[in-house]
Amino acid sequence: MLPTKRSIIGAVNLDFVVLRGRIFPTAGKSNDLSADIKIKLQRQLDELESELRVHLPKEIKRALEFGDLRENSEYRAALDRQNVVKARIVELRQRISEIGSIDVSKISHTKASYGSTLVLYDGERDEEVTYRLVTPEESDPQAGLISTTSPVGRSLMGKEEGDEVVVRTPAGARNFEIRRLTTIHDEIDKNA
């Protein structure tokens, strides 16, 4: 489980290396594991805050000019949008805080965790599948990027090379053997 102690985003630390299109901190220099995700979320947050402070007040003011508020659908729609934007801003701030608190030094060197790449053998289908454990924002199952919070990701977390894993999904249970495990530390060491 990732710690969530850090306060809302500060300045983005730029001590990192780019590996397979992802940003990783350079050894011992940063706790900012997912700078690219934080930047993406911060952009979304900035857009929503602009909408909340600039665009929505104009919409509400324009809707008020139509008169009777009891039958003013434009006014109700603008207020509904304002509530949705406020809720999403709270979610984004929380998520940025959580991602900002990922500490590379606390991620396991031997067990599957965030950033690990696993080669799994599916005996029923006689095939190997490769997954990388990522945050929900990075998830792309078609590309083998599996969220640590998904059923597959949760089943793999904390496992080691050679372990048998049963993954329960809505389509049914699947059995895998972990053939190879590469942790985020292995990737950083290999590319440092």
Tab-separated table of C-alpha atoms in Angstrom:
chain	number	residue	atom	x	y	z
A	1	MET	CA	0.000	0.000	0.000
A	2	LEU	CA	1.291	3.442	-0.898
A	3	PRO	CA	1.717	6.016	1.881
A	4	THR	CA	-0.417	9.157	1.568
A	5	LYS	CA	1.306	11.556	3.962
A	6	ARG	CA	2.558	14.302	1.669
A	7	SER	CA	0.525	17.474	1.194
A	8	ILE	CA	-0.770	18.711	-2.136
A	9	ILE	CA	1.691	18.986	-5.003
A	10	GLY	CA	4.648	21.274	-4.755
A	11	ALA	CA	7.157	21.928	-7.471
A	12	VAL	CA	7.825	18.990	-9.754
A	13	ASN	CA	11.289	17.536	-9.156
A	14	LEU	CA	13.161	17.150	-12.428
A	15	ASP	CA	15.914	14.744	-11.268
A	16	PHE	CA	14.838	11.787	-13.389
A	17	VAL	CA	15.634	9.425	-16.228
A	18	VAL	CA	13.268	8.505	-19.023
A	19	LEU	CA	12.822	4.767	-19.489
A	20	ARG	CA	10.444	3.297	-22.054
A	21	GLY	CA	8.547	6.552	-22.213
A	22	ARG	CA	8.156	6.749	-18.410
A	23	ILE	CA	9.907	9.037	-15.967
A	24	PHE	CA	11.870	7.527	-13.054
A	25	PRO	CA	13.914	9.321	-10.420
A	26	THR	CA	17.665	9.021	-10.617
A	27	ALA	CA	19.033	6.799	-7.862
A	28	GLY	CA	18.788	8.433	-4.456
A	29	LYS	CA	17.767	11.838	-5.800
A	30	SER	CA	13.982	11.902	-5.732
A	31	ASN	CA	10.833	10.398	-4.294
A	32	ASP	CA	8.948	11.672	-7.325
A	33	LEU	CA	8.380	8.359	-9.098
A	34	SER	CA	5.564	9.435	-11.369
A	35	ALA	CA	6.416	12.967	-12.409
A	36	ASP	CA	4.760	12.431	-15.793
A	37	ILE	CA	1.474	11.383	-14.179
A	38	LYS	CA	1.612	14.261	-11.696
A	39	ILE	CA	2.143	16.698	-14.564
A	40	LYS	CA	-0.831	15.246	-16.457
A	41	LEU	CA	-3.072	15.415	-13.379
A	42	GLN	CA	-1.862	18.929	-12.563
A	43	ARG	CA	-2.827	20.059	-16.080
A	44	GLN	CA	-6.315	18.605	-15.599
A	45	LEU	CA	-6.538	20.316	-12.211
A	46	ASP	CA	-5.446	23.665	-13.672
A	47	GLU	CA	-8.062	23.398	-16.452
A	48	LEU	CA	-10.835	22.589	-13.980
A	49	GLU	CA	-9.827	25.388	-11.616
A	50	SER	CA	-9.889	27.809	-14.546
A	51	GLU	CA	-13.328	26.562	-15.525
A	52	LEU	CA	-14.538	26.937	-11.920
A	53	ARG	CA	-13.152	30.454	-11.442
A	54	VAL	CA	-13.535	31.952	-14.929
A	55	HIS	CA	-15.922	30.141	-17.252
A	56	LEU	CA	-18.632	28.872	-14.891
A	57	PRO	CA	-19.233	32.236	-13.187
A	58	LYS	CA	-19.804	33.748	-16.654
A	59	GLU	CA	-22.238	30.943	-17.525
A	60	ILE	CA	-24.101	31.366	-14.256
A	61	LYS	CA	-24.296	35.142	-14.738
A	62	ARG	CA	-25.589	34.684	-18.294
A	63	ALA	CA	-28.168	32.142	-17.106
A	64	LEU	CA	-29.357	34.506	-14.361
A	65	GLU	CA	-30.169	37.059	-17.044
A	66	PHE	CA	-32.887	34.713	-18.344
A	67	GLY	CA	-34.980	35.501	-15.280
A	68	ASP	CA	-37.128	33.054	-13.270
A	69	LEU	CA	-34.716	30.614	-11.609
A	70	ARG	CA	-37.403	27.961	-10.956
A	71	GLU	CA	-37.708	27.210	-14.672
A	72	ASN	CA	-34.207	28.139	-15.780
A	73	SER	CA	-32.551	24.968	-17.091
A	74	GLU	CA	-29.374	26.806	-18.117
A	75	TYR	CA	-28.895	28.019	-14.538
A	76	ARG	CA	-29.477	24.531	-13.098
A	77	ALA	CA	-27.090	22.986	-15.642
A	78	ALA	CA	-24.371	25.532	-14.780
A	79	LEU	CA	-24.799	24.859	-11.040
A	80	ASP	CA	-24.690	21.095	-11.652
A	81	ARG	CA	-21.509	21.481	-13.701
A	82	GLN	CA	-20.027	23.652	-10.952
A	83	ASN	CA	-20.662	20.875	-8.386
A	84	VAL	CA	-19.132	18.234	-10.673
A	85	VAL	CA	-16.044	20.388	-11.250
A	86	LYS	CA	-15.613	21.020	-7.500
A	87	ALA	CA	-15.839	17.274	-6.764
A	88	ARG	CA	-13.334	16.414	-9.501
A	89	ILE	CA	-10.912	19.068	-8.195
A	90	VAL	CA	-10.998	17.430	-4.756
A	91	GLU	CA	-10.354	13.999	-6.339
A	92	LEU	CA	-7.445	15.295	-8.422
A	93	ARG	CA	-5.800	17.022	-5.463
A	94	GLN	CA	-6.058	13.820	-3.431
A	95	ARG	CA	-4.649	11.699	-6.279
A	96	ILE	CA	-1.763	14.113	-6.884
A	97	SER	CA	-0.967	13.936	-3.190
A	98	GLU	CA	-1.033	10.130	-3.213
A	99	ILE	CA	1.180	9.877	-6.295
A	100	GLY	CA	3.561	12.481	-4.887
A	101	SER	CA	4.044	10.378	-1.790
A	102	ILE	CA	5.318	7.272	-3.621
A	103	ASP	CA	8.726	6.566	-2.116
A	104	VAL	CA	10.968	4.460	-4.356
A	105	SER	CA	13.118	3.409	-1.424
A	106	LYS	CA	10.110	1.700	0.192
A	107	ILE	CA	9.195	-0.326	-2.894
A	108	SER	CA	10.231	-3.967	-2.623
A	109	HIS	CA	13.384	-5.130	-4.399
A	110	THR	CA	12.216	-8.764	-4.592
A	111	LYS	CA	8.416	-8.789	-4.739
A	112	ALA	CA	5.935	-7.560	-7.323
A	113	SER	CA	4.893	-3.982	-6.647
A	114	TYR	CA	4.382	-0.711	-8.469
A	115	GLY	CA	6.658	-0.509	-11.507
A	116	SER	CA	7.363	-4.266	-11.657
A	117	THR	CA	7.254	-6.152	-14.939
A	118	LEU	CA	6.081	-9.758	-14.692
A	119	VAL	CA	6.222	-12.537	-17.264
A	120	LEU	CA	3.397	-14.930	-16.425
A	121	TYR	CA	2.809	-18.413	-17.792
A	122	ASP	CA	-0.810	-19.422	-18.361
A	123	GLY	CA	-0.814	-23.233	-18.330
A	124	GLU	CA	-4.384	-23.562	-19.610
A	125	ARG	CA	-3.600	-21.564	-22.748
A	126	ASP	CA	0.079	-22.585	-22.893
A	127	GLU	CA	1.217	-18.993	-23.369
A	128	GLU	CA	3.270	-16.324	-21.669
A	129	VAL	CA	1.814	-12.908	-20.883
A	130	THR	CA	3.793	-9.843	-19.810
A	131	TYR	CA	2.299	-7.242	-17.484
A	132	ARG	CA	3.685	-4.101	-15.918
A	133	LEU	CA	2.104	-2.869	-12.664
A	134	VAL	CA	1.228	0.825	-12.905
A	135	THR	CA	-1.032	3.468	-11.351
A	136	PRO	CA	-4.684	3.603	-12.454
A	137	GLU	CA	-3.903	6.722	-14.510
A	138	GLU	CA	-1.274	4.825	-16.541
A	139	SER	CA	-3.368	1.691	-17.000
A	140	ASP	CA	-3.710	0.323	-20.538
A	141	PRO	CA	-4.540	-3.408	-20.414
A	142	GLN	CA	-4.192	-3.801	-24.199
A	143	ALA	CA	-0.565	-2.640	-23.879
A	144	GLY	CA	0.097	-4.852	-20.836
A	145	LEU	CA	-0.033	-1.955	-18.359
A	146	ILE	CA	-2.110	-3.232	-15.438
A	147	SER	CA	-3.261	-1.049	-12.568
A	148	THR	CA	-2.157	-2.139	-9.111
A	149	THR	CA	-5.802	-1.697	-8.064
A	150	SER	CA	-7.295	-3.967	-10.757
A	151	PRO	CA	-8.168	-7.620	-9.969
A	152	VAL	CA	-5.071	-8.819	-11.854
A	153	GLY	CA	-2.841	-6.175	-10.254
A	154	ARG	CA	-4.065	-6.904	-6.733
A	155	SER	CA	-3.471	-10.634	-7.296
A	156	LEU	CA	0.120	-10.014	-8.388
A	157	MET	CA	1.119	-7.518	-5.692
A	158	GLY	CA	3.611	-8.968	-3.206
A	159	LYS	CA	4.281	-12.124	-5.232
A	160	GLU	CA	7.733	-13.432	-6.160
A	161	GLU	CA	9.285	-15.238	-9.097
A	162	GLY	CA	8.082	-18.864	-9.151
A	163	ASP	CA	4.832	-18.168	-7.269
A	164	GLU	CA	1.532	-19.583	-8.503
A	165	VAL	CA	-1.175	-16.921	-8.755
A	166	VAL	CA	-4.933	-17.298	-9.115
A	167	VAL	CA	-6.512	-14.218	-10.673
A	168	ARG	CA	-10.257	-13.879	-10.230
A	169	THR	CA	-11.956	-11.745	-12.851
A	170	PRO	CA	-15.582	-11.381	-13.938
A	171	ALA	CA	-14.773	-13.813	-16.775
A	172	GLY	CA	-13.618	-16.431	-14.248
A	173	ALA	CA	-10.462	-17.542	-12.479
A	174	ARG	CA	-7.144	-17.881	-14.294
A	175	ASN	CA	-4.015	-19.580	-12.982
A	176	PHE	CA	-0.577	-18.161	-13.679
A	177	GLU	CA	2.995	-18.979	-12.723
A	178	ILE	CA	5.360	-16.034	-12.368
A	179	ARG	CA	8.227	-16.954	-14.677
A	180	ARG	CA	10.187	-13.706	-14.437
A	181	LEU	CA	9.941	-10.644	-12.206
A	182	THR	CA	11.747	-7.392	-12.898
A	183	THR	CA	11.237	-4.759	-10.213
A	184	ILE	CA	11.461	-1.040	-10.753
A	185	HIS	CA	14.833	-1.121	-8.969
A	186	ASP	CA	16.141	-3.644	-11.527
A	187	GLU	CA	15.016	-1.327	-14.358
A	188	ILE	CA	16.634	1.730	-12.766
A	189	ASP	CA	19.905	-0.132	-12.072
A	190	LYS	CA	19.979	-1.569	-15.595
A	191	ASN	CA	19.517	1.859	-17.187
A	192	ALA	CA	21.566	3.980	-14.788
